[in-house]
């Protein structure tokens, strides 16, 4: 495998870089960290279940804290919890000693991360947390540490070895803590019955949020922007309406109640131009319109319009109400602007 990798890469010009050593080092890191993660499976035990219960039943928020590299992991765990249905935020332990401890209430649960379990900044605030009766979940690699002893629940994230050959830079240990945090978040997500729509509500600016929250009513053209003509007009008059509204089609509606009779599109126009028997100035639009065209309701998701257009190879849709009256229109460009497709 190494030989294949080395054969595929360009030669390294820097004399200090040994391609063989780089590949060997990187693969060793992956192996060591994978083994550290695998070892966590046997620690999904009663302590893990108790931690889940405390977080699930928490009437406030899960406050995650850690210092240094553990702090970076703690921030990510807090963000993952918050986005998957467990209200959570990060508190820096050093800042907590200078006023931010007021952010933590008796309704909360604290999740504290420290690989050694002896981080001074964390230990300094633990007596105040315990005095208020706030449940404390500890995540550390030292089951005999001060943090582990003070915690109501201790999650063991110890690793056989750091991937750093010096045994100094947090590598395997931070990966193990991150994975344990993900395990908590996903277990709680499933326990809460958290759905993709719930996820979209906390990610409204993301692609999933747009797909699951954006409705047809949010992107469709309405009122005078909707191209409509009566059944008596000629193809030329229909073309004028299509050109004026710029959606590549026009609805043909009953003048009495605005109910939809059919649709005339750019494609219909091209076919009419190719037909020598058709006079654009005198032929009624009803002769070439498509009766019973594909339509959609204003309360449907915008992504459903995209799926309908793709399935039927069309580029525009009319929006109708339950009585089949035209209330709006949209085309593929509207969906592109909304970043639904």
PDB file of N, CA and C in Angstrom, residues 231-238 272 275 277-288:
ATOM      1  N   UNK A 231     -59.322  32.396 -22.061  1.00  0.00           N
ATOM      2  CA  UNK A 231     -59.325  31.376 -23.116  1.00  0.00           C
ATOM      3  C   UNK A 231     -59.570  31.935 -24.507  1.00  0.00           C
ATOM      4  N   UNK A 232     -60.000  33.167 -24.603  1.00  0.00           N
ATOM      5  CA  UNK A 232     -60.344  33.737 -25.907  1.00  0.00           C
ATOM      6  C   UNK A 232     -59.156  34.384 -26.614  1.00  0.00           C
ATOM      7  N   UNK A 233     -58.039  34.558 -25.946  1.00  0.00           N
ATOM      8  CA  UNK A 233     -56.922  35.303 -26.537  1.00  0.00           C
ATOM      9  C   UNK A 233     -56.192  34.456 -27.571  1.00  0.00           C
ATOM     10  N   UNK A 234     -55.452  35.151 -28.444  1.00  0.00           N
ATOM     11  CA  UNK A 234     -54.668  34.487 -29.483  1.00  0.00           C
ATOM     12  C   UNK A 234     -53.303  34.093 -28.938  1.00  0.00           C
ATOM     13  N   UNK A 235     -52.596  33.312 -29.749  1.00  0.00           N
ATOM     14  CA  UNK A 235     -51.246  32.936 -29.353  1.00  0.00           C
ATOM     15  C   UNK A 235     -50.351  34.160 -29.207  1.00  0.00           C
ATOM     16  N   UNK A 236     -50.544  35.140 -30.058  1.00  0.00           N
ATOM     17  CA  UNK A 236     -49.732  36.355 -29.984  1.00  0.00           C
ATOM     18  C   UNK A 236     -49.963  37.079 -28.670  1.00  0.00           C
ATOM     19  N   UNK A 237     -51.226  37.186 -28.244  1.00  0.00           N
ATOM     20  CA  UNK A 237     -51.527  37.858 -26.976  1.00  0.00           C
ATOM     21  C   UNK A 237     -50.965  37.081 -25.790  1.00  0.00           C
ATOM     22  N   UNK A 238     -51.019  35.779 -25.901  1.00  0.00           N
ATOM     23  CA  UNK A 238     -50.436  34.954 -24.838  1.00  0.00           C
ATOM     24  C   UNK A 238     -48.926  35.163 -24.773  1.00  0.00           C
ATOM     25  N   UNK A 272     -45.480  25.704 -32.101  1.00  0.00           N
ATOM     26  CA  UNK A 272     -46.432  26.440 -32.932  1.00  0.00           C
ATOM     27  C   UNK A 272     -45.722  27.133 -34.091  1.00  0.00           C
ATOM     28  N   UNK A 275     -45.114  24.919 -37.007  1.00  0.00           N
ATOM     29  CA  UNK A 275     -46.303  24.394 -37.693  1.00  0.00           C
ATOM     30  C   UNK A 275     -46.829  25.451 -38.663  1.00  0.00           C
ATOM     31  N   UNK A 277     -49.436  25.462 -40.391  1.00  0.00           N
ATOM     32  CA  UNK A 277     -50.899  25.600 -40.375  1.00  0.00           C
ATOM     33  C   UNK A 277     -51.391  26.501 -39.248  1.00  0.00           C
ATOM     34  N   UNK A 278     -50.471  26.980 -38.421  1.00  0.00           N
ATOM     35  CA  UNK A 278     -50.886  27.786 -37.264  1.00  0.00           C
ATOM     36  C   UNK A 278     -50.539  29.250 -37.505  1.00  0.00           C
ATOM     37  N   UNK A 279     -51.537  30.112 -37.397  1.00  0.00           N
ATOM     38  CA  UNK A 279     -51.352  31.564 -37.491  1.00  0.00           C
ATOM     39  C   UNK A 279     -51.314  32.114 -36.071  1.00  0.00           C
ATOM     40  N   UNK A 280     -50.156  32.640 -35.672  1.00  0.00           N
ATOM     41  CA  UNK A 280     -49.998  33.114 -34.295  1.00  0.00           C
ATOM     42  C   UNK A 280     -50.978  34.215 -33.940  1.00  0.00           C
ATOM     43  N   UNK A 281     -51.419  34.989 -34.962  1.00  0.00           N
ATOM     44  CA  UNK A 281     -52.287  36.134 -34.664  1.00  0.00           C
ATOM     45  C   UNK A 281     -53.743  35.760 -34.495  1.00  0.00           C
ATOM     46  N   UNK A 282     -54.148  34.620 -35.037  1.00  0.00           N
ATOM     47  CA  UNK A 282     -55.573  34.287 -34.985  1.00  0.00           C
ATOM     48  C   UNK A 282     -55.885  32.999 -34.228  1.00  0.00           C
ATOM     49  N   UNK A 283     -54.910  32.110 -34.110  1.00  0.00           N
ATOM     50  CA  UNK A 283     -55.167  30.832 -33.430  1.00  0.00           C
ATOM     51  C   UNK A 283     -55.368  31.068 -31.931  1.00  0.00           C
ATOM     52  N   UNK A 284     -56.468  30.575 -31.370  1.00  0.00           N
ATOM     53  CA  UNK A 284     -56.689  30.767 -29.930  1.00  0.00           C
ATOM     54  C   UNK A 284     -55.694  29.949 -29.113  1.00  0.00           C
ATOM     55  N   UNK A 285     -55.325  30.491 -27.987  1.00  0.00           N
ATOM     56  CA  UNK A 285     -54.326  29.832 -27.148  1.00  0.00           C
ATOM     57  C   UNK A 285     -54.820  28.484 -26.646  1.00  0.00           C
ATOM     58  N   UNK A 286     -56.137  28.319 -26.541  1.00  0.00           N
ATOM     59  CA  UNK A 286     -56.671  27.054 -26.030  1.00  0.00           C
ATOM     60  C   UNK A 286     -56.378  25.879 -26.959  1.00  0.00           C
ATOM     61  N   UNK A 287     -56.083  26.198 -28.249  1.00  0.00           N
ATOM     62  CA  UNK A 287     -55.806  25.113 -29.193  1.00  0.00           C
ATOM     63  C   UNK A 287     -54.484  24.409 -28.870  1.00  0.00           C
ATOM     64  N   UNK A 288     -53.526  25.150 -28.364  1.00  0.00           N
ATOM     65  CA  UNK A 288     -52.208  24.577 -28.110  1.00  0.00           C
ATOM     66  C   UNK A 288     -51.849  24.483 -26.632  1.00  0.00           C
TER      67      UNK A 288
END
